[in-house]
XYZ file of C-alpha atoms in Angstrom:
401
model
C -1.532 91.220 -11.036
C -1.894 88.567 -8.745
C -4.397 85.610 -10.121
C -4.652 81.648 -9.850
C -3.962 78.821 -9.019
C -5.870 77.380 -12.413
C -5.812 74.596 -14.941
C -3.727 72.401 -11.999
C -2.323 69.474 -14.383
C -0.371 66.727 -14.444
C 2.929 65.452 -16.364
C 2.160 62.624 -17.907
C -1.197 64.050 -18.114
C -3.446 61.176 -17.118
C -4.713 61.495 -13.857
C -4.442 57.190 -12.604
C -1.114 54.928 -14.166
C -0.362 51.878 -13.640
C 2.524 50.421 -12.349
C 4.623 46.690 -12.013
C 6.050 46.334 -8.175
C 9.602 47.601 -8.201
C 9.125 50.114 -11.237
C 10.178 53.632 -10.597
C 7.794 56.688 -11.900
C 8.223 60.742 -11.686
C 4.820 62.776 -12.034
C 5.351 66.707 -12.139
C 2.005 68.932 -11.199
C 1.916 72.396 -12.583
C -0.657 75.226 -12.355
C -1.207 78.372 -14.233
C -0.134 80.996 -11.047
C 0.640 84.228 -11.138
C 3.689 84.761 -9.439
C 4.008 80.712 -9.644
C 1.971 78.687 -7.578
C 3.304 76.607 -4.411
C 2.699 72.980 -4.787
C 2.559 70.137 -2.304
C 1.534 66.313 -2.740
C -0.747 64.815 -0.455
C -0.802 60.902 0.303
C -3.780 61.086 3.199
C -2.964 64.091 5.409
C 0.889 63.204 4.929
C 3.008 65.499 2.526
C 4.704 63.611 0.078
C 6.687 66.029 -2.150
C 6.501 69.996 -1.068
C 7.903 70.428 -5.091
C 5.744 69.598 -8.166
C 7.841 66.641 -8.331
C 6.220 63.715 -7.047
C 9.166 61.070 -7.651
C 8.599 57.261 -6.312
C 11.502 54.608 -6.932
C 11.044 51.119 -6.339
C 7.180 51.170 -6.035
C 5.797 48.924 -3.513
C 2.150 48.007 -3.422
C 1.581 49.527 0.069
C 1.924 52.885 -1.966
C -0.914 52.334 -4.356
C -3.779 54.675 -3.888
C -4.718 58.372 -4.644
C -2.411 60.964 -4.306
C -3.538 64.967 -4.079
C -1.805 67.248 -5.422
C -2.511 71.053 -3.975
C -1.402 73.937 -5.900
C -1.459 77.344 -3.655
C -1.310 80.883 -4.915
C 1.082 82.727 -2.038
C -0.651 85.602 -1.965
C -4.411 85.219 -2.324
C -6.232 83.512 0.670
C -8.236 80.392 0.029
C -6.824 80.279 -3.245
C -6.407 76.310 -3.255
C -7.313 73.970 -6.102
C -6.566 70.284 -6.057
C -6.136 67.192 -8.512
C -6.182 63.572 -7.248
C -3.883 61.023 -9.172
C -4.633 57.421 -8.722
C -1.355 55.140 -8.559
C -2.621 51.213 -9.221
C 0.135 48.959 -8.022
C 0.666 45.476 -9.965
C 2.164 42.413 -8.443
C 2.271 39.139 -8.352
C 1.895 36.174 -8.440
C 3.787 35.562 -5.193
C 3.132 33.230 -2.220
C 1.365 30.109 -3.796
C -0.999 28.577 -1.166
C -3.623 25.517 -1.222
C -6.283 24.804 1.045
C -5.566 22.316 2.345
C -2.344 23.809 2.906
C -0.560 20.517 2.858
C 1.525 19.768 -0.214
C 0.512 16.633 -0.489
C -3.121 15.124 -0.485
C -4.354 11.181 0.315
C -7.310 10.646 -1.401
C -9.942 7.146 -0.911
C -11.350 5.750 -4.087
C -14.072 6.918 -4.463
C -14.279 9.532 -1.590
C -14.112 12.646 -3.313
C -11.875 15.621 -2.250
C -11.194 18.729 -3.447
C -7.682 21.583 -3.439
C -7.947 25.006 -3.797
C -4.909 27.077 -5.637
C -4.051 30.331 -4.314
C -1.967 33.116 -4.980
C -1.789 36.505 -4.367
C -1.956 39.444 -7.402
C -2.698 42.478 -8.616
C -4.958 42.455 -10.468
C -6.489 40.411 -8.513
C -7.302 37.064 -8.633
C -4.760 35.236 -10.485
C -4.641 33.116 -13.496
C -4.751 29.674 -11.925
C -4.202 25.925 -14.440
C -3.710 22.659 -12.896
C -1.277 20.603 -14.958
C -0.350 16.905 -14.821
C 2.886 16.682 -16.706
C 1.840 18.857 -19.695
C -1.714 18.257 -19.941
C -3.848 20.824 -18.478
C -6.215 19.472 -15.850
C -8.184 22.409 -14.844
C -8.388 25.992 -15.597
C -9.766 27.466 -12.621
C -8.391 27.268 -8.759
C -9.924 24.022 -7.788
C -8.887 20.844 -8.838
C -11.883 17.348 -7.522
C -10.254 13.887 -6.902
C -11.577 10.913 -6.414
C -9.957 7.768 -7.783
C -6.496 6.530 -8.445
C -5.820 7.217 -12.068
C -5.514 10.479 -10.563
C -2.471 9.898 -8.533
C 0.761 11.154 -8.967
C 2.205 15.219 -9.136
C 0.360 17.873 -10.016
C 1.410 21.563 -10.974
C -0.422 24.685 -9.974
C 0.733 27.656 -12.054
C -0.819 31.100 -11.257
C -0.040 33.950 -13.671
C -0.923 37.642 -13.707
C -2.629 38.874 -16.983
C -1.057 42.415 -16.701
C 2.455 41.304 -16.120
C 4.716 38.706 -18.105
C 5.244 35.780 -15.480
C 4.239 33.180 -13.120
C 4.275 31.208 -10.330
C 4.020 27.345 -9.448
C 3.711 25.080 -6.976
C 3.908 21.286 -6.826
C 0.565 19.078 -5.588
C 1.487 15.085 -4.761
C -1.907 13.102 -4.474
C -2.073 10.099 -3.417
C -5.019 7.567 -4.118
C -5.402 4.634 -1.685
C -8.120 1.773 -2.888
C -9.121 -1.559 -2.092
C -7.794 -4.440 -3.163
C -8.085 -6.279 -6.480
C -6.640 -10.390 -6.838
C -5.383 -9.519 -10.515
C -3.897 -13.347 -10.663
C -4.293 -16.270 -8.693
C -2.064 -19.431 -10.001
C -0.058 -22.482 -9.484
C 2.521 -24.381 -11.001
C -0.236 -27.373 -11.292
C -1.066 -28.149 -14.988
C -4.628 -27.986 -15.360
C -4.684 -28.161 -11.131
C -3.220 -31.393 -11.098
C -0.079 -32.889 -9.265
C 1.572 -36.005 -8.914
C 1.942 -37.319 -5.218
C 4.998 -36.237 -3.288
C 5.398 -33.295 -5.361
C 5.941 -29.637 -4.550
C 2.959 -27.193 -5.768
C 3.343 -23.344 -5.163
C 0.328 -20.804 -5.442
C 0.670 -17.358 -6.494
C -1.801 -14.637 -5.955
C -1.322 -11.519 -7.078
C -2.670 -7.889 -5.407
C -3.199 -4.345 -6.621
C -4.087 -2.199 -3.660
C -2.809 0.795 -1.696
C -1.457 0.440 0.534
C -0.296 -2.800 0.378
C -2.924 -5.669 1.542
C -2.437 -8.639 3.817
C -2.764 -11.670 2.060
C -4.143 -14.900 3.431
C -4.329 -18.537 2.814
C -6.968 -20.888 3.431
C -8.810 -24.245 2.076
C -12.291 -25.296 2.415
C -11.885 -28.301 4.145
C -9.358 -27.119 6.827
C -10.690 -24.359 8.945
C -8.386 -21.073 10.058
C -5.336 -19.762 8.231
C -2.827 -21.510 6.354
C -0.348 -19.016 5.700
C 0.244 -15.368 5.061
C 2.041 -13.789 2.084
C 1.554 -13.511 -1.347
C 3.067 -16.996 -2.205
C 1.973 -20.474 -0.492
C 3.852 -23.453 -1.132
C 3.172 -27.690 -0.258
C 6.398 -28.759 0.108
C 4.746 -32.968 -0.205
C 1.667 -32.742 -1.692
C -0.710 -35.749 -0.503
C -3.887 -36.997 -1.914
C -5.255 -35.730 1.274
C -4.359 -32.048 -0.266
C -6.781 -32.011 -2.979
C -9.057 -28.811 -1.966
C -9.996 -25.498 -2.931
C -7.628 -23.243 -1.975
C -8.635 -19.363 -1.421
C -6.840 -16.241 -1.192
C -8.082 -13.152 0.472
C -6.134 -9.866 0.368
C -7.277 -6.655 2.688
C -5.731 -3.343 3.358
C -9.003 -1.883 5.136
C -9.965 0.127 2.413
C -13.304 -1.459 1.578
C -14.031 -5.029 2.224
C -11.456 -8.286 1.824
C -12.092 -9.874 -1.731
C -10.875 -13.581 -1.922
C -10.449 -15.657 -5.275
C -10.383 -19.809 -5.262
C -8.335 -22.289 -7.389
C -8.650 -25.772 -7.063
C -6.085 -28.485 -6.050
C -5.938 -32.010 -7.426
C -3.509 -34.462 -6.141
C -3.208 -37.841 -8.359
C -3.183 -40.882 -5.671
C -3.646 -44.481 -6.295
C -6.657 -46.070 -4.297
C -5.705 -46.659 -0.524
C -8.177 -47.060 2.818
C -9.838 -44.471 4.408
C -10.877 -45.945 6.949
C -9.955 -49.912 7.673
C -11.977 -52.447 6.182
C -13.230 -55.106 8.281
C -11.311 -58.206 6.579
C -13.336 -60.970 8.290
C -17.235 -60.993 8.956
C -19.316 -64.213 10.367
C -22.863 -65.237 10.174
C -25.013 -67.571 9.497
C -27.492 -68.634 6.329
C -29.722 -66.382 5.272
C -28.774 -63.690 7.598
C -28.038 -60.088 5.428
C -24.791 -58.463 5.229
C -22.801 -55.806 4.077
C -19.214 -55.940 2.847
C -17.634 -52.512 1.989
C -14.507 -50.895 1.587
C -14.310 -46.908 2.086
C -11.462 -45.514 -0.355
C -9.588 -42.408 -1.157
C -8.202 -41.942 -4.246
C -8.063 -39.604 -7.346
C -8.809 -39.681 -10.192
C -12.245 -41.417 -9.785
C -11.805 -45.140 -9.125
C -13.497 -48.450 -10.084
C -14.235 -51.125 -7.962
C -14.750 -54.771 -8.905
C -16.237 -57.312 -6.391
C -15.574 -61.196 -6.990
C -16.205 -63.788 -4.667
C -13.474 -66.638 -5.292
C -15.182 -69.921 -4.557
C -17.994 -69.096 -6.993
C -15.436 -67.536 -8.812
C -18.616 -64.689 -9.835
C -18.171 -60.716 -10.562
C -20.658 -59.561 -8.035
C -22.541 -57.185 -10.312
C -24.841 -55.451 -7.082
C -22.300 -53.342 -5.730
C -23.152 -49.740 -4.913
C -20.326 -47.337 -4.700
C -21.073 -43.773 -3.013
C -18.624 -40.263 -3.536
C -18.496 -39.190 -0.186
C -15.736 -35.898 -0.953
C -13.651 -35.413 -4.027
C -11.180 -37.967 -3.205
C -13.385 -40.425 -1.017
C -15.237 -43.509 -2.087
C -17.379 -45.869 -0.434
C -18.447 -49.423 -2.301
C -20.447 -52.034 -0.660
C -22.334 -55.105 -1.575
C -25.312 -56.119 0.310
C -25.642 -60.452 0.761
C -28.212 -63.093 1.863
C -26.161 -65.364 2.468
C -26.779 -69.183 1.754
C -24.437 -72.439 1.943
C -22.291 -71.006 -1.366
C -21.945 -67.367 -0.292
C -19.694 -67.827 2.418
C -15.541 -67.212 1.740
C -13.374 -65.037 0.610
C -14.461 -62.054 -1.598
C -11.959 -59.487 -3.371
C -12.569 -55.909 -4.360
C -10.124 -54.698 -6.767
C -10.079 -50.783 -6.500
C -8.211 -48.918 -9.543
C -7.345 -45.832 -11.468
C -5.079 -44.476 -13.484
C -2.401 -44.311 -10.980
C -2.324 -47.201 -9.572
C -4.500 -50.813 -7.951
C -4.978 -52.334 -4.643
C -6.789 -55.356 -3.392
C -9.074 -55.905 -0.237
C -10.247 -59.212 0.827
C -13.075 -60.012 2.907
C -13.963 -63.590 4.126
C -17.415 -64.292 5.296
C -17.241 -67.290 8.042
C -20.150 -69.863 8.460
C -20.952 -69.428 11.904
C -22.560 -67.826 15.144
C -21.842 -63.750 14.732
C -20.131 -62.184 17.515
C -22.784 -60.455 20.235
C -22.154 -56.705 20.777
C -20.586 -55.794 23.950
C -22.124 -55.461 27.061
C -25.362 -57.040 25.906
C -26.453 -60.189 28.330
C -28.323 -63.488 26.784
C -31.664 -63.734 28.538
C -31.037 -67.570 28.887
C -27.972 -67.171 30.979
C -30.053 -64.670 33.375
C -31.151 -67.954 35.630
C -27.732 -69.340 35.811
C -26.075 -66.304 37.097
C -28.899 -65.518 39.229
C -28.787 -68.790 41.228
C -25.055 -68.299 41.609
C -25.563 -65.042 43.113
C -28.406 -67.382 45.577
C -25.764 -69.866 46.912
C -23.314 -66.942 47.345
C -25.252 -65.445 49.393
C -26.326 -68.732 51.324
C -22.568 -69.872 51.804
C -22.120 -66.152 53.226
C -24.798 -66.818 55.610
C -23.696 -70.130 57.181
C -20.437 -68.688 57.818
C -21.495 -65.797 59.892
C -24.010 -68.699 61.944
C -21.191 -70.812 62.317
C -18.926 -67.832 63.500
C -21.923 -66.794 65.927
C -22.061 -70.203 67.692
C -18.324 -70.180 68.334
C -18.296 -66.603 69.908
C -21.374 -68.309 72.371
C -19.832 -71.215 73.371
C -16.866 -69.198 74.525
């Protein structure tokens, strides 16, 4: 009796298994036939296995997918019946990726940016953690930076959760940021320096990349020097300043710090004093001396024939280091001579004197005395009368030849 195919089946008898890439599996379909049943397996419209064996080694995932098997009884027409086994292939993770693809990442302060980890598995998607050394940093695919305690390496690891493994892939990030002046110094105690001495200024930079430093002072305009280090080889009393440095890598804006300079100088001139000064009684002067010096100097007027401390004096600060004194006089029969201003400080003295004459003051140049107006005009008359005698007298000749 011919009968069949029925109860088509499957050792091992689930119909979908699961598999890890490589792995080898048999799967034998049977059917209750009478005579026994003709089986073929079915991968699309292509036949597989024309045995109930169905018998794939080294499984690759381009073979996942159903597979039909078809179990035929010989003799009685239209006498197919089918069962579909589903093959799931596992893999991974393989080929590590990030968007952006590069493996390392420059990141501005403050300028956020983002990486995506990839990889590819089945199941799919895989397991991604961001590490940083050992400490875990994220536990999904994307890691966010945006400032520099985030530089340095990071590790994406991608795992599969159906097969014992994984995958990594090494991130550098690197964090540029402006510029911070984390020291500014000099080998000045307290900012001071003897004259003639060498002073050297420090300032120091954190940036990436590396900044530009500058010098300058605010008395002296432009750039004094460039590097991280500025030295006075002699320093003069003329030196005492602010001195700035300013560091910029073009990542944000310049930032500048200031330290101040003081040179120790005994009192010298400025600008020259006018040593001797002439008028007459009870015209008003001024005697003054205009002085640099530091630290702050005293001045002392005394006029010698009185032998007096002139107590009136006035004394100006014109800069740090420059001083003007001056004493204002009506003068009368005992005022004129010499007077002395004694300038001092802690460094050192120096003595100015300035004698006041008894007599007619020197007219400015270039300016004419009204009363000598008719003399010079009347010699400019008889020039011109002499002149015109000549050229008569030359006339008369010429006509008498």
């Amino acid at each position: 009796m011919n009968d069949g195919p029925e109860n088509i089946r499957f050792t091992p008898t689930k119909s979908s298994i699961t598999v890890i890439e490589n792995e080898s599996r048999t799967v034998t379909c049977s059917a209750d036939c009478n005579p026994l049943c003709n089986i073929i397996w079915y991968k699309g419209s292509a036949i597989i296995s024309s045995t109930e064996l169905l018998s794939l080694n080294n499984i690759k995932r381009q073979q996942a997918g159903n597979y039909t098997c078809q179990a035929q009884h010989n003799n009685i027409t239209n006498s197919k019946q089918t069962k579909v086994l589903q093959i799931t292939v596992n893999y991974g993770p393989e080929n590590i990726r990030f968007t952006p693809t590069s493996s390392s990442i420059t990141v501005i302060e403050n300028e956020s940016k983002t990486v995506t980890c990839s990889g590819d598995c089945n199941p799919s998607p895989c397991n991604i953690r961001w590490y940083n050394g050992s400490t875990t940093i994220s536990s999904t695919a994307l890691l966010s930076l945006n400032n520099r305690q985030q530089a340095g390496n990071y590790t994406c690891q991608a795992t599969n959760t159906e097969i014992h493994g994984s995958q990594s892939k090494q991130l550098m990030v690197i964090v540029h940021y402006p510029p911070t002046i984390t020291s500014l110094t000099s080998d000045a105690t307290n900012n001071m320096k003897d004259e003639d001495s060498t002073v050297t200024f420090n300032c120091s930079v954190d940036s990436l990349p590396s900044s530009v430093i500058s010098w300058s002072r605010s008395q002296q305009g432009g750039q004094l020097y460039s590097g991280s280090q500025y030295t006075i080889s002699k320093a003069s009393c003329q030196h005492t300043d602010n001195y700035t440095c300013t560091a910029s890598n073009n990542i944000g804006q310049p930032v500048s710090k200031t330290i101040p300079l003081f040179v120790k100088c005994s009192p010298r001139e400025n600008i020259e004093t006018k040593r001797n000064i002439t008028n007459r009684i009870d015209a008003t002067i001024n005697l003054g001396v205009d002085i640099i010096a530091y630290p702050e100097p005293t001045f002392t007027w005394y006029h010698t024939p009185t032998r007096q401390i002139i107590i009136t004096a006035r004394t100006q600060q014109l800069s740090t280091i420059n001083y003007k004194s001056t004493v204002e006089i009506t003068l009368n029969s005992t005022l004129f001579g010499d007077y002395i201003v004694s300038v001092y400080n802690d460094i050192g003295v120096q003595n100015f004197t300035i004698t006041v004459i008894d007599g007619e003051p020197p007219k400015p140049p270039g300016k004419m005395e009204s009363n000598n107006i008719p003399i010079i005009v009347g010699s400019v008359v008889v020039v011109l009368l002499v002149i015109g005698i000549i050229v008569v007298v030359i006339y008369c000749r010429k006509g008498k030849l």
